[in-house]
Amino acid sequence: MDLVVTGSVGIDTIETPDEQRVENLLGGSCAYFAAAASFYTRPGIVAVVGSDFPAEHRALLEAFNIDTKGLEVREGRTFRWGGRYHENMDERDTLFTELNVLGGESPRVPPSYQEAPLLFLANAPPAVQHAFLQHFPRRELVVADTMNLWIQNEKEALLKLLKEVDGLVLNEEEAEQLTGLRNTVAAAKELLTYGPSFVVVKKGEHGCLFAHKEGIGALPAYPAERVLDPTGAGDTFAGGLLGFLAAKMNGTQMKKLTFDILKRALLHATIMSSFTIEAFSLDRLQRLTKGELAARVREYERMLHL
Amino acid sequence: MDLVVTGSVGIDTIETPDEQRVENLLGGSCAYFAAAASFYTRPGIVAVVGSDFPAEHRALLEAFNIDTKGLEVREGRTFRWGGRYHENMDERDTLFTELNVLGGESPRVPPSYQEAPLLFLANAPPAVQHAFLQHFPRRELVVADTMNLWIQNEKEALLKLLKEVDGLVLNEEEAEQLTGLRNTVAAAKELLTYGPSFVVVKKGEHGCLFAHKEGIGALPAYPAERVLDPTGAGDTFAGGLLGFLAAKMNGTQMKKLTFDILKRALLHATIMSSFTIEAFSLDRLQRLTKGELAARVREYERMLHL
């Protein structure tokens, strides 16, 4: 196994600006990440769900060719999240968050996962993310996400974690909050001094900005005319990024990830998230063919060919 | 003469978030546009200033190799504008706007300008922009800017103007206001149906999005770590765009501006505005060498080479 992700698998309720309310959607960072990564490799997920987790949701994950040995079922209710999007699709309100089984012990890591060189730590308390690393003695490249809550309440643990990771993905507000710098370029460069060898600032419809010791870069989003549900865009972005790296690099290369390989991986991250937002949950990725993916990658390359 | 711009030349007061207040700066859309365009061609400006317009400001415009025959001096005070930037450098408050001589008759167009094939109509009342066109019987490519005030109060005149222009540049809020569409891609495409054969939506630090009958494109901004004063970024963007087109195309080509030439011109627009924001007024463009410009163009090309 080349790539393992840990984070949440849950059941989402989404309200869109046109008053549509959709319930019982498969969601969670692990689900989105792994679905995207599955276009490049067979990822393993480490997450916990409750005894109410629908069989069809598990079947869907497996249909993506995701290894679900690490998807632990525990007595109780599955993590549930509800969000309502504003008209511009850029802002959202959290309607509710029920941690349920996610509030308990960390899930077990299957022995077959433990040789994985590539890890993604989706948003979770930094101490939990940190503890996860001990299970992977052969890790070569670790990328982490985080959120405003941990920056505010668990900053010390987060800074400790950042010394152990190779890459950090976060959004603009988080980059500013963590560094105190209003300028996104300055914030991304500053974050390199915290430990990671690369930092990617996700800007939603405005693309991404990235800092690497070889330089600074920026890529636009794929111009999307119809955005139905942006949920999971950030996690599928990360899934495209790490999925691509898993497919293209061996262990030695990972430790010296170049600017050019990172940029190439970010192209795939960008395209993956552009599909996700076209439908609810994993609906669009479920229908996505390798041909459509390749065609959009080529279209985006042409768009940026100067 | 290949390129003529009409708009304002004025005297600006700028307040930056670090409490710096700078007065008596050369400003106005024409000044910024023409300074940027002067790196590619010798542009002519059509604008009016008061009898108080400082000789050193005129000398500076001439030092840029701008043709100032169309810079008419009229009894009275020069247009003055003051703005204060918020900490994020993205938003600003207008401190004052004194139209002064700008409120009178339109300036005369020198006979030597009237064969120009390429025109830029900087922000002005749409009827004034429209009337300007009659002086240019050989115009091949006309690009216009506008602002929220005209969209709100002069929409009919603006829509009439748009039928006569080849290109429109505007910001995100204006694109939304003019079309009623929240999605920027959808808004840009919709604007193509209003008359222009290309539309460029300027997004400041997030780059630009453009619509053309051959397709949709997006380019990131050059990642700028230090932004001292964003004033004039949009006008220098337009100056780089049209300056490049003036240098690269003959009249026949202008009428069939391709997606690829537009994209190439937008690269130069992007780089030009990245220099402007590094200092107040035209200070950075004044010091800018062709070597520095070419180097940053290459750096940006490398950044986007996938």
JSON list of N, CA, C and O in Angstrom, two decimals, chain A residues 1-3 40-41 117-119 140-143 166 198 212 241-265:
[
{"chain": "A", "resi": 1, "resn": "MET", "atom": "N", "xyz": [0.84, -1.21, 0.00]},
{"chain": "A", "resi": 1, "resn": "MET", "atom": "CA", "xyz": [0.00, 0.00, 0.00]},
{"chain": "A", "resi": 1, "resn": "MET", "atom": "C", "xyz": [0.87, 1.25, 0.00]},
{"chain": "A", "resi": 1, "resn": "MET", "atom": "O", "xyz": [1.78, 1.39, 0.80]},
{"chain": "A", "resi": 2, "resn": "ASP", "atom": "N", "xyz": [0.56, 2.17, -0.90]},
{"chain": "A", "resi": 2, "resn": "ASP", "atom": "CA", "xyz": [1.39, 3.36, -1.06]},
{"chain": "A", "resi": 2, "resn": "ASP", "atom": "C", "xyz": [0.89, 4.56, -0.27]},
{"chain": "A", "resi": 2, "resn": "ASP", "atom": "O", "xyz": [1.66, 5.47, 0.01]},
{"chain": "A", "resi": 3, "resn": "LEU", "atom": "N", "xyz": [-0.40, 4.59, 0.00]},
{"chain": "A", "resi": 3, "resn": "LEU", "atom": "CA", "xyz": [-0.98, 5.83, 0.55]},
{"chain": "A", "resi": 3, "resn": "LEU", "atom": "C", "xyz": [-2.06, 5.51, 1.58]},
{"chain": "A", "resi": 3, "resn": "LEU", "atom": "O", "xyz": [-2.99, 4.74, 1.30]},
{"chain": "A", "resi": 40, "resn": "TYR", "atom": "N", "xyz": [-5.61, 7.20, -8.87]},
{"chain": "A", "resi": 40, "resn": "TYR", "atom": "CA", "xyz": [-4.17, 7.08, -9.11]},
{"chain": "A", "resi": 40, "resn": "TYR", "atom": "C", "xyz": [-3.54, 5.86, -8.43]},
{"chain": "A", "resi": 40, "resn": "TYR", "atom": "O", "xyz": [-2.52, 5.36, -8.86]},
{"chain": "A", "resi": 41, "resn": "THR", "atom": "N", "xyz": [-4.14, 5.42, -7.30]},
{"chain": "A", "resi": 41, "resn": "THR", "atom": "CA", "xyz": [-3.56, 4.33, -6.52]},
{"chain": "A", "resi": 41, "resn": "THR", "atom": "C", "xyz": [-4.69, 3.68, -5.73]},
{"chain": "A", "resi": 41, "resn": "THR", "atom": "O", "xyz": [-5.84, 4.12, -5.82]},
{"chain": "A", "resi": 117, "resn": "PRO", "atom": "N", "xyz": [4.46, 4.48, 2.58]},
{"chain": "A", "resi": 117, "resn": "PRO", "atom": "CA", "xyz": [5.41, 5.59, 2.59]},
{"chain": "A", "resi": 117, "resn": "PRO", "atom": "C", "xyz": [4.74, 6.97, 2.61]},
{"chain": "A", "resi": 117, "resn": "PRO", "atom": "O", "xyz": [5.35, 7.96, 2.97]},
{"chain": "A", "resi": 118, "resn": "LEU", "atom": "N", "xyz": [3.45, 7.03, 2.20]},
{"chain": "A", "resi": 118, "resn": "LEU", "atom": "CA", "xyz": [2.79, 8.31, 1.97]},
{"chain": "A", "resi": 118, "resn": "LEU", "atom": "C", "xyz": [1.56, 8.40, 2.87]},
{"chain": "A", "resi": 118, "resn": "LEU", "atom": "O", "xyz": [0.70, 7.52, 2.83]},
{"chain": "A", "resi": 119, "resn": "LEU", "atom": "N", "xyz": [1.49, 9.47, 3.65]},
{"chain": "A", "resi": 119, "resn": "LEU", "atom": "CA", "xyz": [0.38, 9.62, 4.59]},
{"chain": "A", "resi": 119, "resn": "LEU", "atom": "C", "xyz": [-0.29, 10.97, 4.45]},
{"chain": "A", "resi": 119, "resn": "LEU", "atom": "O", "xyz": [0.38, 11.98, 4.27]},
{"chain": "A", "resi": 140, "resn": "GLU", "atom": "N", "xyz": [7.65, 8.23, 4.30]},
{"chain": "A", "resi": 140, "resn": "GLU", "atom": "CA", "xyz": [8.58, 9.05, 3.52]},
{"chain": "A", "resi": 140, "resn": "GLU", "atom": "C", "xyz": [8.06, 10.47, 3.35]},
{"chain": "A", "resi": 140, "resn": "GLU", "atom": "O", "xyz": [8.82, 11.41, 3.24]},
{"chain": "A", "resi": 141, "resn": "LEU", "atom": "N", "xyz": [6.75, 10.57, 3.22]},
{"chain": "A", "resi": 141, "resn": "LEU", "atom": "CA", "xyz": [6.16, 11.89, 2.96]},
{"chain": "A", "resi": 141, "resn": "LEU", "atom": "C", "xyz": [4.83, 11.98, 3.70]},
{"chain": "A", "resi": 141, "resn": "LEU", "atom": "O", "xyz": [3.92, 11.19, 3.45]},
{"chain": "A", "resi": 142, "resn": "VAL", "atom": "N", "xyz": [4.74, 12.94, 4.60]},
{"chain": "A", "resi": 142, "resn": "VAL", "atom": "CA", "xyz": [3.53, 13.14, 5.39]},
{"chain": "A", "resi": 142, "resn": "VAL", "atom": "C", "xyz": [2.98, 14.53, 5.09]},
{"chain": "A", "resi": 142, "resn": "VAL", "atom": "O", "xyz": [3.70, 15.52, 5.15]},
{"chain": "A", "resi": 143, "resn": "VAL", "atom": "N", "xyz": [1.70, 14.58, 4.75]},
{"chain": "A", "resi": 143, "resn": "VAL", "atom": "CA", "xyz": [1.04, 15.86, 4.49]},
{"chain": "A", "resi": 143, "resn": "VAL", "atom": "C", "xyz": [-0.13, 15.99, 5.46]},
{"chain": "A", "resi": 143, "resn": "VAL", "atom": "O", "xyz": [-0.86, 15.03, 5.69]},
{"chain": "A", "resi": 166, "resn": "ASP", "atom": "N", "xyz": [5.93, 16.88, 6.10]},
{"chain": "A", "resi": 166, "resn": "ASP", "atom": "CA", "xyz": [6.64, 17.37, 4.91]},
{"chain": "A", "resi": 166, "resn": "ASP", "atom": "C", "xyz": [5.82, 18.42, 4.17]},
{"chain": "A", "resi": 166, "resn": "ASP", "atom": "O", "xyz": [6.37, 19.29, 3.52]},
{"chain": "A", "resi": 198, "resn": "PHE", "atom": "N", "xyz": [6.94, 21.92, 2.02]},
{"chain": "A", "resi": 198, "resn": "PHE", "atom": "CA", "xyz": [6.06, 22.66, 1.11]},
{"chain": "A", "resi": 198, "resn": "PHE", "atom": "C", "xyz": [4.74, 23.00, 1.81]},
{"chain": "A", "resi": 198, "resn": "PHE", "atom": "O", "xyz": [4.30, 22.27, 2.71]},
{"chain": "A", "resi": 212, "resn": "HIS", "atom": "N", "xyz": [7.58, 26.52, -1.61]},
{"chain": "A", "resi": 212, "resn": "HIS", "atom": "CA", "xyz": [8.50, 25.39, -1.64]},
{"chain": "A", "resi": 212, "resn": "HIS", "atom": "C", "xyz": [9.88, 26.02, -1.60]},
{"chain": "A", "resi": 212, "resn": "HIS", "atom": "O", "xyz": [10.03, 27.18, -2.02]},
{"chain": "A", "resi": 241, "resn": "LEU", "atom": "N", "xyz": [-3.69, 15.43, -5.14]},
{"chain": "A", "resi": 241, "resn": "LEU", "atom": "CA", "xyz": [-2.28, 15.75, -4.91]},
{"chain": "A", "resi": 241, "resn": "LEU", "atom": "C", "xyz": [-1.49, 14.51, -4.48]},
{"chain": "A", "resi": 241, "resn": "LEU", "atom": "O", "xyz": [-0.50, 14.13, -5.12]},
{"chain": "A", "resi": 242, "resn": "LEU", "atom": "N", "xyz": [-1.95, 13.84, -3.43]},
{"chain": "A", "resi": 242, "resn": "LEU", "atom": "CA", "xyz": [-1.18, 12.70, -2.91]},
{"chain": "A", "resi": 242, "resn": "LEU", "atom": "C", "xyz": [-1.36, 11.45, -3.76]},
{"chain": "A", "resi": 242, "resn": "LEU", "atom": "O", "xyz": [-0.44, 10.65, -3.86]},
{"chain": "A", "resi": 243, "resn": "GLY", "atom": "N", "xyz": [-2.53, 11.31, -4.38]},
{"chain": "A", "resi": 243, "resn": "GLY", "atom": "CA", "xyz": [-2.72, 10.18, -5.28]},
{"chain": "A", "resi": 243, "resn": "GLY", "atom": "C", "xyz": [-1.72, 10.24, -6.43]},
{"chain": "A", "resi": 243, "resn": "GLY", "atom": "O", "xyz": [-1.06, 9.26, -6.76]},
{"chain": "A", "resi": 244, "resn": "PHE", "atom": "N", "xyz": [-1.60, 11.44, -7.01]},
{"chain": "A", "resi": 244, "resn": "PHE", "atom": "CA", "xyz": [-0.64, 11.63, -8.10]},
{"chain": "A", "resi": 244, "resn": "PHE", "atom": "C", "xyz": [0.78, 11.31, -7.64]},
{"chain": "A", "resi": 244, "resn": "PHE", "atom": "O", "xyz": [1.52, 10.61, -8.32]},
{"chain": "A", "resi": 245, "resn": "LEU", "atom": "N", "xyz": [1.14, 11.81, -6.45]},
{"chain": "A", "resi": 245, "resn": "LEU", "atom": "CA", "xyz": [2.50, 11.56, -5.94]},
{"chain": "A", "resi": 245, "resn": "LEU", "atom": "C", "xyz": [2.73, 10.07, -5.69]},
{"chain": "A", "resi": 245, "resn": "LEU", "atom": "O", "xyz": [3.81, 9.55, -5.96]},
{"chain": "A", "resi": 246, "resn": "ALA", "atom": "N", "xyz": [1.71, 9.39, -5.18]},
{"chain": "A", "resi": 246, "resn": "ALA", "atom": "CA", "xyz": [1.85, 7.95, -4.93]},
{"chain": "A", "resi": 246, "resn": "ALA", "atom": "C", "xyz": [2.12, 7.20, -6.22]},
{"chain": "A", "resi": 246, "resn": "ALA", "atom": "O", "xyz": [2.91, 6.26, -6.26]},
{"chain": "A", "resi": 247, "resn": "ALA", "atom": "N", "xyz": [1.47, 7.64, -7.29]},
{"chain": "A", "resi": 247, "resn": "ALA", "atom": "CA", "xyz": [1.60, 6.94, -8.57]},
{"chain": "A", "resi": 247, "resn": "ALA", "atom": "C", "xyz": [2.91, 7.27, -9.26]},
{"chain": "A", "resi": 247, "resn": "ALA", "atom": "O", "xyz": [3.45, 6.45, -10.01]},
{"chain": "A", "resi": 248, "resn": "LYS", "atom": "N", "xyz": [3.44, 8.48, -9.04]},
{"chain": "A", "resi": 248, "resn": "LYS", "atom": "CA", "xyz": [4.57, 8.95, -9.83]},
{"chain": "A", "resi": 248, "resn": "LYS", "atom": "C", "xyz": [5.93, 8.81, -9.16]},
{"chain": "A", "resi": 248, "resn": "LYS", "atom": "O", "xyz": [6.95, 8.92, -9.82]},
{"chain": "A", "resi": 249, "resn": "MET", "atom": "N", "xyz": [5.95, 8.62, -7.85]},
{"chain": "A", "resi": 249, "resn": "MET", "atom": "CA", "xyz": [7.23, 8.65, -7.16]},
{"chain": "A", "resi": 249, "resn": "MET", "atom": "C", "xyz": [7.51, 7.37, -6.41]},
{"chain": "A", "resi": 249, "resn": "MET", "atom": "O", "xyz": [6.60, 6.74, -5.90]},
{"chain": "A", "resi": 250, "resn": "ASN", "atom": "N", "xyz": [8.80, 7.04, -6.28]},
{"chain": "A", "resi": 250, "resn": "ASN", "atom": "CA", "xyz": [9.15, 6.00, -5.34]},
{"chain": "A", "resi": 250, "resn": "ASN", "atom": "C", "xyz": [9.60, 6.68, -4.05]},
{"chain": "A", "resi": 250, "resn": "ASN", "atom": "O", "xyz": [9.71, 7.90, -3.98]},
{"chain": "A", "resi": 251, "resn": "GLY", "atom": "N", "xyz": [9.87, 5.86, -3.04]},
{"chain": "A", "resi": 251, "resn": "GLY", "atom": "CA", "xyz": [10.16, 6.38, -1.70]},
{"chain": "A", "resi": 251, "resn": "GLY", "atom": "C", "xyz": [11.30, 7.40, -1.65]},
{"chain": "A", "resi": 251, "resn": "GLY", "atom": "O", "xyz": [11.20, 8.43, -0.99]},
{"chain": "A", "resi": 252, "resn": "THR", "atom": "N", "xyz": [12.35, 7.14, -2.39]},
{"chain": "A", "resi": 252, "resn": "THR", "atom": "CA", "xyz": [13.50, 8.04, -2.35]},
{"chain": "A", "resi": 252, "resn": "THR", "atom": "C", "xyz": [13.14, 9.41, -2.90]},
{"chain": "A", "resi": 252, "resn": "THR", "atom": "O", "xyz": [13.51, 10.44, -2.35]},
{"chain": "A", "resi": 253, "resn": "GLN", "atom": "N", "xyz": [12.39, 9.40, -4.01]},
{"chain": "A", "resi": 253, "resn": "GLN", "atom": "CA", "xyz": [12.00, 10.67, -4.62]},
{"chain": "A", "resi": 253, "resn": "GLN", "atom": "C", "xyz": [11.14, 11.50, -3.69]},
{"chain": "A", "resi": 253, "resn": "GLN", "atom": "O", "xyz": [11.19, 12.72, -3.73]},
{"chain": "A", "resi": 254, "resn": "MET", "atom": "N", "xyz": [10.33, 10.81, -2.88]},
{"chain": "A", "resi": 254, "resn": "MET", "atom": "CA", "xyz": [9.39, 11.56, -2.03]},
{"chain": "A", "resi": 254, "resn": "MET", "atom": "C", "xyz": [10.12, 12.50, -1.10]},
{"chain": "A", "resi": 254, "resn": "MET", "atom": "O", "xyz": [9.67, 13.59, -0.84]},
{"chain": "A", "resi": 255, "resn": "LYS", "atom": "N", "xyz": [11.25, 12.04, -0.59]},
{"chain": "A", "resi": 255, "resn": "LYS", "atom": "CA", "xyz": [11.99, 12.87, 0.36]},
{"chain": "A", "resi": 255, "resn": "LYS", "atom": "C", "xyz": [12.55, 14.12, -0.31]},
{"chain": "A", "resi": 255, "resn": "LYS", "atom": "O", "xyz": [12.91, 15.07, 0.36]},
{"chain": "A", "resi": 256, "resn": "LYS", "atom": "N", "xyz": [12.67, 14.06, -1.61]},
{"chain": "A", "resi": 256, "resn": "LYS", "atom": "CA", "xyz": [13.16, 15.27, -2.29]},
{"chain": "A", "resi": 256, "resn": "LYS", "atom": "C", "xyz": [12.18, 15.70, -3.38]},
{"chain": "A", "resi": 256, "resn": "LYS", "atom": "O", "xyz": [12.55, 15.85, -4.54]},
{"chain": "A", "resi": 257, "resn": "LEU", "atom": "N", "xyz": [10.97, 15.88, -2.95]},
{"chain": "A", "resi": 257, "resn": "LEU", "atom": "CA", "xyz": [9.90, 16.34, -3.82]},
{"chain": "A", "resi": 257, "resn": "LEU", "atom": "C", "xyz": [10.28, 17.70, -4.43]},
{"chain": "A", "resi": 257, "resn": "LEU", "atom": "O", "xyz": [10.43, 18.68, -3.72]},
{"chain": "A", "resi": 258, "resn": "THR", "atom": "N", "xyz": [10.40, 17.75, -5.74]},
{"chain": "A", "resi": 258, "resn": "THR", "atom": "CA", "xyz": [10.81, 19.00, -6.39]},
{"chain": "A", "resi": 258, "resn": "THR", "atom": "C", "xyz": [9.60, 19.91, -6.62]},
{"chain": "A", "resi": 258, "resn": "THR", "atom": "O", "xyz": [8.45, 19.48, -6.58]},
{"chain": "A", "resi": 259, "resn": "PHE", "atom": "N", "xyz": [9.91, 21.14, -6.89]},
{"chain": "A", "resi": 259, "resn": "PHE", "atom": "CA", "xyz": [8.90, 22.15, -7.22]},
{"chain": "A", "resi": 259, "resn": "PHE", "atom": "C", "xyz": [8.09, 21.69, -8.43]},
{"chain": "A", "resi": 259, "resn": "PHE", "atom": "O", "xyz": [6.86, 21.82, -8.45]},
{"chain": "A", "resi": 260, "resn": "ASP", "atom": "N", "xyz": [8.76, 21.15, -9.43]},
{"chain": "A", "resi": 260, "resn": "ASP", "atom": "CA", "xyz": [8.05, 20.77, -10.65]},
{"chain": "A", "resi": 260, "resn": "ASP", "atom": "C", "xyz": [7.11, 19.59, -10.44]},
{"chain": "A", "resi": 260, "resn": "ASP", "atom": "O", "xyz": [6.01, 19.56, -11.02]},
{"chain": "A", "resi": 261, "resn": "ILE", "atom": "N", "xyz": [7.52, 18.62, -9.63]},
{"chain": "A", "resi": 261, "resn": "ILE", "atom": "CA", "xyz": [6.61, 17.49, -9.36]},
{"chain": "A", "resi": 261, "resn": "ILE", "atom": "C", "xyz": [5.43, 17.97, -8.51]},
{"chain": "A", "resi": 261, "resn": "ILE", "atom": "O", "xyz": [4.29, 17.60, -8.75]},
{"chain": "A", "resi": 262, "resn": "LEU", "atom": "N", "xyz": [5.73, 18.82, -7.55]},
{"chain": "A", "resi": 262, "resn": "LEU", "atom": "CA", "xyz": [4.65, 19.38, -6.72]},
{"chain": "A", "resi": 262, "resn": "LEU", "atom": "C", "xyz": [3.63, 20.10, -7.60]},
{"chain": "A", "resi": 262, "resn": "LEU", "atom": "O", "xyz": [2.41, 19.91, -7.45]},
{"chain": "A", "resi": 263, "resn": "LYS", "atom": "N", "xyz": [4.12, 20.91, -8.52]},
{"chain": "A", "resi": 263, "resn": "LYS", "atom": "CA", "xyz": [3.24, 21.68, -9.41]},
{"chain": "A", "resi": 263, "resn": "LYS", "atom": "C", "xyz": [2.37, 20.75, -10.25]},
{"chain": "A", "resi": 263, "resn": "LYS", "atom": "O", "xyz": [1.16, 20.97, -10.41]},
{"chain": "A", "resi": 264, "resn": "ARG", "atom": "N", "xyz": [3.00, 19.71, -10.75]},
{"chain": "A", "resi": 264, "resn": "ARG", "atom": "CA", "xyz": [2.27, 18.73, -11.55]},
{"chain": "A", "resi": 264, "resn": "ARG", "atom": "C", "xyz": [1.18, 18.04, -10.70]},
{"chain": "A", "resi": 264, "resn": "ARG", "atom": "O", "xyz": [0.06, 17.81, -11.16]},
{"chain": "A", "resi": 265, "resn": "ALA", "atom": "N", "xyz": [1.52, 17.73, -9.46]},
{"chain": "A", "resi": 265, "resn": "ALA", "atom": "CA", "xyz": [0.56, 17.10, -8.56]},
{"chain": "A", "resi": 265, "resn": "ALA", "atom": "C", "xyz": [-0.59, 18.07, -8.24]},
{"chain": "A", "resi": 265, "resn": "ALA", "atom": "O", "xyz": [-1.74, 17.66, -8.13]}
]
